[in-house]
mmCIF file of C-alpha atoms in Angstrom:
data_model
loop_
_atom_site.group_PDB
_atom_site.id
_atom_site.type_symbol
_atom_site.label_atom_id
_atom_site.label_comp_id
_atom_site.label_asym_id
_atom_site.label_seq_id
_atom_site.Cartn_x
_atom_site.Cartn_y
_atom_site.Cartn_z
ATOM 1 C CA MET I 1 -6.534 63.869 -182.705
ATOM 2 C CA THR I 2 -5.838 66.751 -185.065
ATOM 3 C CA MET I 3 -3.107 68.990 -183.854
ATOM 4 C CA GLU I 4 -4.280 72.904 -184.616
ATOM 5 C CA LYS I 5 -1.579 74.037 -187.321
ATOM 6 C CA LEU I 6 -0.043 77.494 -186.867
ATOM 7 C CA TRP I 7 -1.812 78.767 -189.965
ATOM 8 C CA ASN I 8 -4.500 77.256 -192.325
ATOM 9 C CA ASP I 9 -4.789 79.278 -195.645
ATOM 10 C CA ARG I 10 -4.895 82.838 -194.830
ATOM 11 C CA LYS I 11 -6.037 82.318 -190.571
ATOM 12 C CA ILE I 12 -3.027 82.730 -188.668
ATOM 13 C CA ASP I 13 -3.899 80.901 -185.288
ATOM 14 C CA ARG I 14 -2.742 82.543 -181.885
ATOM 15 C CA GLU I 15 0.779 83.801 -183.123
ATOM 16 C CA SER I 16 2.799 84.782 -179.962
ATOM 17 C CA GLY I 17 4.070 88.274 -179.257
ATOM 18 C CA MET I 18 5.530 90.244 -176.449
ATOM 19 C CA PHE I 19 6.201 93.629 -176.136
ATOM 20 C CA ALA I 20 9.639 93.274 -174.332
ATOM 21 C CA GLY I 21 12.018 96.295 -175.166
ATOM 22 C CA THR I 22 9.882 97.579 -177.763
ATOM 23 C CA THR I 23 6.452 98.887 -178.262
ATOM 24 C CA ARG I 24 6.091 96.972 -181.519
ATOM 25 C CA ILE I 25 5.299 93.381 -182.420
ATOM 26 C CA ASN I 26 6.011 92.003 -185.690
ATOM 27 C CA LEU I 27 3.388 89.707 -187.422
ATOM 28 C CA MET I 28 4.704 87.004 -189.506
ATOM 29 C CA PHE I 29 2.420 87.990 -192.546
ATOM 30 C CA PRO I 30 0.562 91.403 -193.488
ATOM 31 C CA ALA I 31 -2.781 91.383 -191.930
ATOM 32 C CA GLU I 32 -6.021 92.177 -193.379
ATOM 33 C CA ASN I 33 -7.564 92.090 -190.222
ATOM 34 C CA ILE I 34 -7.119 90.948 -186.364
ATOM 35 C CA VAL I 35 -9.481 88.182 -185.292
ATOM 36 C CA GLU I 36 -8.723 88.486 -181.643
ATOM 37 C CA ILE I 37 -5.571 89.566 -179.324
ATOM 38 C CA CYS I 38 -5.820 87.982 -175.942
ATOM 39 C CA GLN I 39 -3.590 87.081 -172.935
ATOM 40 C CA HIS I 40 -1.964 83.597 -173.595
ATOM 41 C CA SER I 41 -2.600 82.266 -170.196
ATOM 42 C CA THR I 42 -6.007 83.910 -168.855
ATOM 43 C CA GLY I 43 -7.443 84.501 -171.792
ATOM 44 C CA VAL I 44 -8.079 88.046 -171.610
ATOM 45 C CA VAL I 45 -9.388 89.801 -174.545
ATOM 46 C CA TYR I 46 -7.647 92.774 -175.706
ATOM 47 C CA GLN I 47 -9.164 96.073 -177.767
ATOM 48 C CA ASN I 48 -7.960 97.582 -180.892
ATOM 49 C CA GLY I 49 -7.516 101.101 -180.536
ATOM 50 C CA VAL I 50 -7.176 100.922 -176.899
ATOM 51 C CA ASP I 51 -4.655 98.013 -176.141
ATOM 52 C CA TYR I 52 -3.073 97.573 -179.475
ATOM 53 C CA LEU I 53 -3.107 99.652 -182.944
ATOM 54 C CA HIS I 54 -3.279 97.856 -186.548
ATOM 55 C CA HIS I 55 -4.427 99.257 -189.328
ATOM 56 C CA PRO I 56 -5.330 96.604 -192.250
ATOM 57 C CA GLY I 57 -2.558 95.790 -194.130
ATOM 58 C CA ASP I 58 0.033 96.260 -191.570
ATOM 59 C CA ASP I 59 2.444 93.501 -190.598
ATOM 60 C CA PHE I 60 2.685 94.812 -187.015
ATOM 61 C CA ILE I 61 0.784 95.987 -183.928
ATOM 62 C CA THR I 62 2.112 98.533 -181.683
ATOM 63 C CA ARG I 63 1.114 99.205 -178.128
ATOM 64 C CA PRO I 64 -0.314 102.753 -176.965
ATOM 65 C CA GLU I 65 0.033 104.242 -173.602
ATOM 66 C CA THR I 66 -3.713 103.178 -172.911
ATOM 67 C CA SER I 67 -2.722 99.562 -173.027
ATOM 68 C CA ARG I 68 -3.484 96.779 -170.717
ATOM 69 C CA ILE I 69 -0.983 94.427 -172.142
ATOM 70 C CA PRO I 70 2.129 94.046 -170.363
ATOM 71 C CA PHE I 71 5.097 95.778 -171.543
ATOM 72 C CA PHE I 72 8.722 95.325 -170.452
ATOM 73 C CA PRO I 73 11.050 98.328 -170.940
ATOM 74 C CA GLU I 74 14.756 97.389 -172.211
ATOM 75 C CA SER I 75 15.938 97.930 -168.455
ATOM 76 C CA ALA I 76 13.267 95.327 -167.034
ATOM 77 C CA LEU I 77 15.016 92.845 -169.151
ATOM 78 C CA HIS I 78 18.599 93.260 -167.914
ATOM 79 C CA PRO I 79 17.465 93.371 -163.771
ATOM 80 C CA VAL I 80 19.983 94.585 -161.413
ATOM 81 C CA GLU I 81 18.021 94.933 -158.475
ATOM 82 C CA ASN I 82 16.055 92.479 -156.246
ATOM 83 C CA LEU I 83 17.632 89.736 -158.048
ATOM 84 C CA ARG I 84 17.447 85.930 -157.385
ATOM 85 C CA LEU I 85 19.607 84.085 -159.459
ATOM 86 C CA TYR I 86 19.063 81.012 -161.172
ATOM 87 C CA PRO I 87 19.503 78.149 -159.742
ATOM 88 C CA ALA I 88 17.350 79.550 -156.792
ATOM 89 C CA VAL I 89 14.155 78.012 -156.885
ATOM 90 C CA ASP I 90 12.128 81.346 -157.517
ATOM 91 C CA ALA I 91 14.845 82.871 -159.766
ATOM 92 C CA ASN I 92 13.693 85.936 -161.721
ATOM 93 C CA ALA I 93 17.257 86.375 -163.542
ATOM 94 C CA VAL I 94 20.108 84.552 -164.823
ATOM 95 C CA ASP I 95 23.910 86.229 -164.867
ATOM 96 C CA ASN I 96 26.601 85.617 -167.393
ATOM 97 C CA ALA I 97 24.776 88.254 -170.037
ATOM 98 C CA VAL I 98 27.558 88.979 -172.690
ATOM 99 C CA ASP I 99 27.662 92.705 -171.330
ATOM 100 C CA GLY I 100 28.784 91.094 -167.722
ATOM 101 C CA GLY I 101 25.103 91.666 -166.334
ATOM 102 C CA ASN I 102 21.925 89.754 -166.136
ATOM 103 C CA LEU I 103 18.872 88.697 -168.041
ATOM 104 C CA LEU I 104 15.410 88.399 -167.412
ATOM 105 C CA PHE I 105 14.521 84.664 -166.185
ATOM 106 C CA ASP I 106 11.862 82.890 -165.166
ATOM 107 C CA ASN I 107 11.440 78.815 -165.039
ATOM 108 C CA ALA I 108 7.607 78.825 -164.338
ATOM 109 C CA GLY I 109 5.015 80.796 -166.277
ATOM 110 C CA PHE I 110 5.645 84.056 -165.960
ATOM 111 C CA PHE I 111 6.499 84.483 -169.772
ATOM 112 C CA ALA I 112 3.147 82.497 -170.407
ATOM 113 C CA LEU I 113 1.335 85.283 -168.397
ATOM 114 C CA ASN I 114 3.170 88.322 -170.267
ATOM 115 C CA GLN I 115 2.827 87.128 -173.933
ATOM 116 C CA ILE I 116 -0.096 87.792 -175.848
ATOM 117 C CA ASP I 117 -2.144 85.383 -178.626
ATOM 118 C CA ILE I 118 -2.842 87.245 -182.197
ATOM 119 C CA THR I 119 -5.015 85.585 -184.188
ATOM 120 C CA TYR I 120 -5.706 87.238 -187.868
ATOM 121 C CA THR I 121 -6.460 86.878 -191.300
ATOM 122 C CA ALA I 122 -3.478 87.526 -193.768
ATOM 123 C CA THR I 123 -3.835 89.758 -196.607
ATOM 124 C CA GLY I 124 -2.710 86.910 -198.993
ATOM 125 C CA MET I 125 -1.762 83.480 -198.571
ATOM 126 C CA PRO I 126 1.395 82.885 -196.274
ATOM 127 C CA ASP I 127 4.686 82.641 -198.240
ATOM 128 C CA PHE I 128 6.683 80.945 -195.597
ATOM 129 C CA VAL I 129 8.973 78.407 -197.070
ATOM 130 C CA PRO I 130 10.502 76.097 -194.391
ATOM 131 C CA GLU I 131 12.746 74.637 -196.908
ATOM 132 C CA LEU I 132 12.935 71.024 -194.981
ATOM 133 C CA SER I 133 13.939 68.136 -197.445
ATOM 134 C CA VAL I 134 11.030 65.444 -197.474
ATOM 135 C CA GLN I 135 13.252 62.512 -196.716
ATOM 136 C CA SER I 136 10.291 60.078 -197.503
ATOM 137 C CA ASP I 137 13.288 57.517 -198.539
ATOM 138 C CA ARG I 138 14.236 57.512 -194.462
ATOM 139 C CA LEU I 139 12.499 55.848 -191.789
ATOM 140 C CA PRO I 140 11.083 52.968 -194.106
ATOM 141 C CA ARG I 141 10.136 50.627 -191.185
ATOM 142 C CA PHE I 142 8.615 53.523 -189.208
ATOM 143 C CA ARG I 143 6.617 55.008 -192.028
ATOM 144 C CA ALA I 144 5.536 51.450 -193.245
ATOM 145 C CA LYS I 145 4.054 50.681 -189.794
ATOM 146 C CA LEU I 146 2.549 54.466 -189.654
ATOM 147 C CA ALA I 147 0.913 53.854 -193.281
ATOM 148 C CA ALA I 148 -0.465 50.224 -192.058
ATOM 149 C CA GLY I 149 -1.970 51.833 -188.818
ATOM 150 C CA GLU I 150 0.333 49.809 -186.552
ATOM 151 C CA LYS I 151 1.129 50.755 -183.088
ATOM 152 C CA LEU I 152 4.497 52.676 -182.863
ATOM 153 C CA ARG I 153 6.472 53.418 -179.809
ATOM 154 C CA ALA I 154 8.592 56.455 -179.793
ATOM 155 C CA THR I 155 11.312 56.980 -177.112
ATOM 156 C CA LEU I 156 12.597 60.789 -176.581
ATOM 157 C CA ILE I 157 16.097 61.549 -174.998
ATOM 158 C CA GLY I 158 17.082 65.024 -174.726
ATOM 159 C CA ASP I 159 17.114 68.196 -172.469
ATOM 160 C CA SER I 160 14.904 70.322 -170.554
ATOM 161 C CA ILE I 161 13.282 71.681 -173.725
ATOM 162 C CA SER I 162 12.265 67.829 -174.743
ATOM 163 C CA ALA I 163 11.283 67.356 -171.138
ATOM 164 C CA GLY I 164 8.896 70.098 -171.978
ATOM 165 C CA PHE I 165 9.847 72.621 -169.737
ATOM 166 C CA ASN I 166 8.074 76.387 -170.153
ATOM 167 C CA ALA I 167 5.034 74.354 -172.252
ATOM 168 C CA THR I 168 1.960 75.517 -170.273
ATOM 169 C CA LYS I 169 0.906 71.975 -169.266
ATOM 170 C CA PHE I 170 4.489 71.523 -167.745
ATOM 171 C CA VAL I 171 4.164 74.485 -165.391
ATOM 172 C CA ASN I 172 0.481 73.385 -164.969
ATOM 173 C CA ILE I 173 -1.105 76.795 -165.791
ATOM 174 C CA PRO I 174 -3.712 77.390 -168.696
ATOM 175 C CA PRO I 175 -3.955 76.687 -171.437
ATOM 176 C CA PHE I 176 -2.073 73.364 -170.379
ATOM 177 C CA ALA I 177 -0.423 73.150 -173.803
ATOM 178 C CA PRO I 178 2.087 69.728 -173.622
ATOM 179 C CA GLY I 179 5.640 69.668 -174.960
ATOM 180 C CA TYR I 180 6.287 69.214 -178.409
ATOM 181 C CA MET I 181 6.966 65.411 -178.614
ATOM 182 C CA GLU I 182 3.665 64.796 -176.813
ATOM 183 C CA GLN I 183 2.012 66.709 -179.568
ATOM 184 C CA VAL I 184 3.506 64.776 -182.118
ATOM 185 C CA CYS I 185 2.726 61.718 -180.478
ATOM 186 C CA ASN I 186 -0.987 62.356 -179.961
ATOM 187 C CA GLU I 187 -1.411 63.762 -183.533
ATOM 188 C CA LEU I 188 -0.060 60.278 -184.914
ATOM 189 C CA ASP I 189 -1.426 57.983 -182.150
ATOM 190 C CA ILE I 190 2.015 56.948 -180.867
ATOM 191 C CA THR I 191 2.836 55.725 -177.593
ATOM 192 C CA LEU I 192 5.904 58.013 -176.008
ATOM 193 C CA ILE I 193 8.495 57.428 -173.469
ATOM 194 C CA ASN I 194 9.871 60.735 -172.392
ATOM 195 C CA ARG I 195 13.612 60.293 -171.332
ATOM 196 C CA ALA I 196 14.636 63.829 -171.345
ATOM 197 C CA VAL I 197 16.418 65.015 -168.542
ATOM 198 C CA GLU I 198 16.857 69.072 -167.557
ATOM 199 C CA GLY I 199 20.593 70.277 -168.107
ATOM 200 C CA THR I 200 21.930 67.276 -170.024
ATOM 201 C CA GLY I 201 24.238 67.095 -173.274
ATOM 202 C CA ILE I 202 24.689 64.225 -175.649
ATOM 203 C CA ARG I 203 27.255 62.739 -173.278
ATOM 204 C CA HIS I 204 24.488 61.941 -170.832
ATOM 205 C CA ALA I 205 22.472 59.878 -173.228
ATOM 206 C CA PHE I 206 25.393 57.085 -172.364
ATOM 207 C CA GLN I 207 24.067 57.346 -168.518
ATOM 208 C CA ILE I 208 20.891 56.277 -169.450
ATOM 209 C CA GLU I 209 21.553 53.770 -172.311
ATOM 210 C CA LYS I 210 19.972 50.722 -170.370
ATOM 211 C CA GLU I 211 16.834 52.658 -169.926
ATOM 212 C CA TYR I 212 16.157 53.430 -173.568
ATOM 213 C CA LEU I 213 17.665 50.300 -174.968
ATOM 214 C CA SER I 214 15.398 48.416 -172.719
ATOM 215 C CA ASP I 215 12.318 50.464 -174.572
ATOM 216 C CA ALA I 216 13.357 48.877 -178.026
ATOM 217 C CA PRO I 217 11.137 51.882 -179.711
ATOM 218 C CA ASP I 218 10.298 51.921 -183.344
ATOM 219 C CA LEU I 219 11.848 55.427 -183.013
ATOM 220 C CA LEU I 220 14.555 56.739 -180.703
ATOM 221 C CA VAL I 221 14.180 60.693 -180.966
ATOM 222 C CA ILE I 222 17.668 62.277 -180.106
ATOM 223 C CA ALA I 223 17.230 66.195 -179.216
ATOM 224 C CA TYR I 224 20.387 67.511 -177.557
ATOM 225 C CA GLY I 225 22.334 70.360 -178.265
ATOM 226 C CA MET I 226 21.278 73.581 -176.294
ATOM 227 C CA ASN I 227 23.465 72.647 -173.392
ATOM 228 C CA ASP I 228 25.978 71.347 -175.778
ATOM 229 C CA PHE I 229 26.657 74.693 -177.857
ATOM 230 C CA ALA I 230 28.974 76.393 -175.488
ATOM 231 C CA SER I 231 30.925 73.277 -174.157
ATOM 232 C CA LEU I 232 31.449 70.747 -176.729
ATOM 233 C CA PRO I 233 32.770 71.024 -180.451
ATOM 234 C CA VAL I 234 30.260 69.678 -183.000
ATOM 235 C CA ALA I 235 32.943 67.291 -184.123
ATOM 236 C CA ASP I 236 32.984 65.744 -180.806
ATOM 237 C CA TYR I 237 28.985 65.755 -180.596
ATOM 238 C CA LEU I 238 28.739 63.947 -183.915
ATOM 239 C CA ILE I 239 31.418 61.236 -182.472
ATOM 240 C CA HIS I 240 29.151 60.934 -179.538
ATOM 241 C CA LEU I 241 25.763 60.673 -181.670
ATOM 242 C CA LYS I 242 27.234 58.049 -184.024
ATOM 243 C CA LYS I 243 28.090 55.946 -180.917
ATOM 244 C CA LEU I 244 24.943 56.185 -179.568
ATOM 245 C CA ILE I 245 23.231 55.280 -182.715
ATOM 246 C CA ASP I 246 25.541 52.238 -183.000
ATOM 247 C CA ASN I 247 25.261 51.194 -179.820
ATOM 248 C CA CYS I 248 21.314 51.212 -180.150
ATOM 249 C CA ARG I 249 21.256 49.407 -183.547
ATOM 250 C CA ALA I 250 23.681 46.628 -182.195
ATOM 251 C CA VAL I 251 20.845 45.922 -179.571
ATOM 252 C CA ASN I 252 17.755 46.752 -181.509
ATOM 253 C CA GLU I 253 18.488 46.595 -185.180
ATOM 254 C CA HIS I 254 14.516 47.574 -186.144
ATOM 255 C CA THR I 255 14.857 51.024 -184.184
ATOM 256 C CA GLU I 256 15.177 53.972 -186.415
ATOM 257 C CA PHE I 257 16.163 57.367 -185.370
ATOM 258 C CA LEU I 258 15.119 60.857 -185.693
ATOM 259 C CA ILE I 259 17.652 63.337 -184.909
ATOM 260 C CA VAL I 260 16.323 67.025 -184.051
ATOM 261 C CA THR I 261 18.563 70.395 -184.378
ATOM 262 C CA ALA I 262 17.828 72.619 -181.750
ATOM 263 C CA MET I 263 16.401 76.197 -181.265
ATOM 264 C CA SER I 264 18.744 79.202 -180.817
ATOM 265 C CA GLY I 265 19.051 80.701 -177.544
ATOM 266 C CA ASN I 266 18.898 84.194 -176.286
ATOM 267 C CA PRO I 267 21.971 85.973 -178.186
ATOM 268 C CA LEU I 268 22.459 87.822 -175.355
ATOM 269 C CA TRP I 269 23.555 85.228 -172.920
ATOM 270 C CA LYS I 270 27.035 83.682 -172.915
ATOM 271 C CA PHE I 271 26.136 80.161 -173.503
ATOM 272 C CA THR I 272 23.468 80.434 -176.252
ATOM 273 C CA ILE I 273 25.602 83.308 -178.162
ATOM 274 C CA PRO I 274 25.173 83.306 -182.174
ATOM 275 C CA GLY I 275 27.702 81.041 -183.787
ATOM 276 C CA PRO I 276 27.821 77.205 -182.206
ATOM 277 C CA ASP I 277 24.030 76.711 -182.818
ATOM 278 C CA ALA I 278 24.611 77.085 -186.940
ATOM 279 C CA LEU I 279 27.406 75.009 -186.457
ATOM 280 C CA TYR I 280 25.870 72.469 -184.903
ATOM 281 C CA ALA I 281 22.869 72.707 -187.416
ATOM 282 C CA ALA I 282 25.242 72.548 -190.208
ATOM 283 C CA GLY I 283 27.274 69.271 -188.667
ATOM 284 C CA LEU I 284 24.148 67.774 -188.179
ATOM 285 C CA ARG I 285 22.677 68.110 -191.786
ATOM 286 C CA GLN I 286 25.922 66.944 -193.249
ATOM 287 C CA ALA I 287 26.040 64.011 -190.801
ATOM 288 C CA VAL I 288 22.403 62.622 -191.077
ATOM 289 C CA SER I 289 22.446 63.055 -194.740
ATOM 290 C CA ALA I 290 25.251 60.476 -194.945
ATOM 291 C CA MET I 291 23.630 58.050 -192.604
ATOM 292 C CA PRO I 292 21.863 54.793 -193.847
ATOM 293 C CA PRO I 293 17.750 55.454 -194.264
ATOM 294 C CA TYR I 294 17.373 54.456 -190.609
ATOM 295 C CA ALA I 295 18.065 57.938 -189.893
ATOM 296 C CA ALA I 296 16.281 60.937 -190.498
ATOM 297 C CA LEU I 297 16.543 64.885 -189.806
ATOM 298 C CA ALA I 298 14.072 67.135 -188.266
ATOM 299 C CA ASP I 299 15.630 70.635 -188.913
ATOM 300 C CA VAL I 300 14.059 72.739 -186.275
ATOM 301 C CA ALA I 301 16.997 75.189 -186.222
ATOM 302 C CA LYS I 302 16.263 75.923 -189.768
ATOM 303 C CA VAL I 303 12.731 76.846 -189.112
ATOM 304 C CA TRP I 304 13.652 78.737 -185.848
ATOM 305 C CA GLN I 305 15.941 81.128 -187.659
ATOM 306 C CA LYS I 306 13.130 81.612 -190.552
ATOM 307 C CA PHE I 307 10.448 82.685 -187.523
ATOM 308 C CA LEU I 308 13.302 85.077 -186.216
ATOM 309 C CA LYS I 309 13.347 87.007 -189.154
ATOM 310 C CA ARG I 310 10.236 88.304 -188.211
ATOM 311 C CA LYS I 311 9.493 87.475 -184.529
ATOM 312 C CA SER I 312 11.745 88.523 -181.646
ATOM 313 C CA PHE I 313 13.476 85.931 -179.280
ATOM 314 C CA TYR I 314 11.083 87.216 -176.722
ATOM 315 C CA ASP I 315 7.823 86.643 -178.826
ATOM 316 C CA LEU I 316 9.021 82.863 -178.682
ATOM 317 C CA THR I 317 10.842 81.796 -175.112
ATOM 318 C CA GLY I 318 9.266 80.083 -172.411
ATOM 319 C CA ASN I 319 11.933 81.165 -169.954
ATOM 320 C CA GLY I 320 13.967 84.148 -171.575
ATOM 321 C CA VAL I 321 17.108 82.122 -172.445
ATOM 322 C CA ASN I 322 17.101 78.811 -173.714
ATOM 323 C CA HIS I 323 13.574 77.239 -173.660
ATOM 324 C CA PRO I 324 10.358 78.069 -176.188
ATOM 325 C CA ASN I 325 7.080 78.726 -175.026
ATOM 326 C CA ASP I 326 4.053 77.342 -176.311
ATOM 327 C CA TYR I 327 4.020 78.505 -179.548
ATOM 328 C CA GLY I 328 7.649 77.441 -179.725
ATOM 329 C CA HIS I 329 6.792 73.847 -178.952
ATOM 330 C CA ARG I 330 4.317 74.273 -181.749
ATOM 331 C CA ILE I 331 7.204 75.087 -184.166
ATOM 332 C CA TYR I 332 8.938 71.865 -182.870
ATOM 333 C CA ALA I 333 6.022 69.906 -183.435
ATOM 334 C CA SER I 334 4.905 71.148 -186.781
ATOM 335 C CA THR I 335 8.568 70.612 -187.820
ATOM 336 C CA ILE I 336 8.940 66.988 -186.819
ATOM 337 C CA LEU I 337 5.341 66.082 -188.157
ATOM 338 C CA GLN I 338 6.216 67.450 -191.372
ATOM 339 C CA ILE I 339 9.276 65.061 -191.697
ATOM 340 C CA LEU I 340 7.403 62.030 -189.907
ATOM 341 C CA ASN I 341 4.052 62.168 -192.139
ATOM 342 C CA ASN I 342 5.131 64.324 -195.279
ATOM 343 C CA ASN I 343 2.108 66.366 -194.617
ATOM 344 C CA ARG I 344 2.508 70.085 -194.694
ATOM 345 C CA TYR I 345 2.115 71.908 -191.348
ATOM 346 C CA PHE I 346 3.578 75.239 -192.697
#
């Protein structure tokens, strides 16, 4: 199975967007023409000149008053009425916004049902440079087995992002796109055991140590951080990471490790304010570069920040605060695949 890339030559495939607090959506690249804009989950196709406006060469679209595309004014992003605050099962908001108020939230399909997919032809070749180190000298055993076509097993430990939250397969709505690591393993024909648990940080890894040690995987993918940013200094995180790896190597000396840096969350939420995410990413870059070749880094954080130079947080979110949408899961998968098989996915 071949994963559909975010873009292929000049064709930009199903770039995500949401009219949230603005009637303008930025595109990653200037567009020669819009091939199609549709609602992400229902597939409803929208019309240029009626539902959106785009002029050849523009790197954005706008929403006219005649549009059928969902629109959320700034006030809707900070609800104050009819609140059902998380952790209510049907929560539509979280509290602890940095201004003391609330933020729009949904742990099911709300965002997928209100975001759009934009497929277009760019005016030129995409100039996106992910700046990911090749790391071809790392994960030697994994790479040798992959090249030989041998069967590989991966275990994933992490939080709700890694569990697949807000991917449409997870919330059981079209287009039923899987979470990022399932995409990776489908692409590389790897058997995946997903032991990610929602709401957890790296300290939880020691509570499930017996489980993933018993897996004896070829590759242990470690993807925590989002739930650690606000509660655990990065120095302590790195201590736990080293212990986790040392414990695993003591039992399964063949296991290699892929450490994943996390996306950034909503900058207006107390638990995901900018700063700690960058410190974590920087700390992990330095730590992994000093590790033996049995460890490599998938620097999602670096790639995510590059997307945020053009896209808004609401273009990429699956729950409004700290999960990716389908497109965000594709960013995760593309970053990891570029590290694991040395092919270009951006």
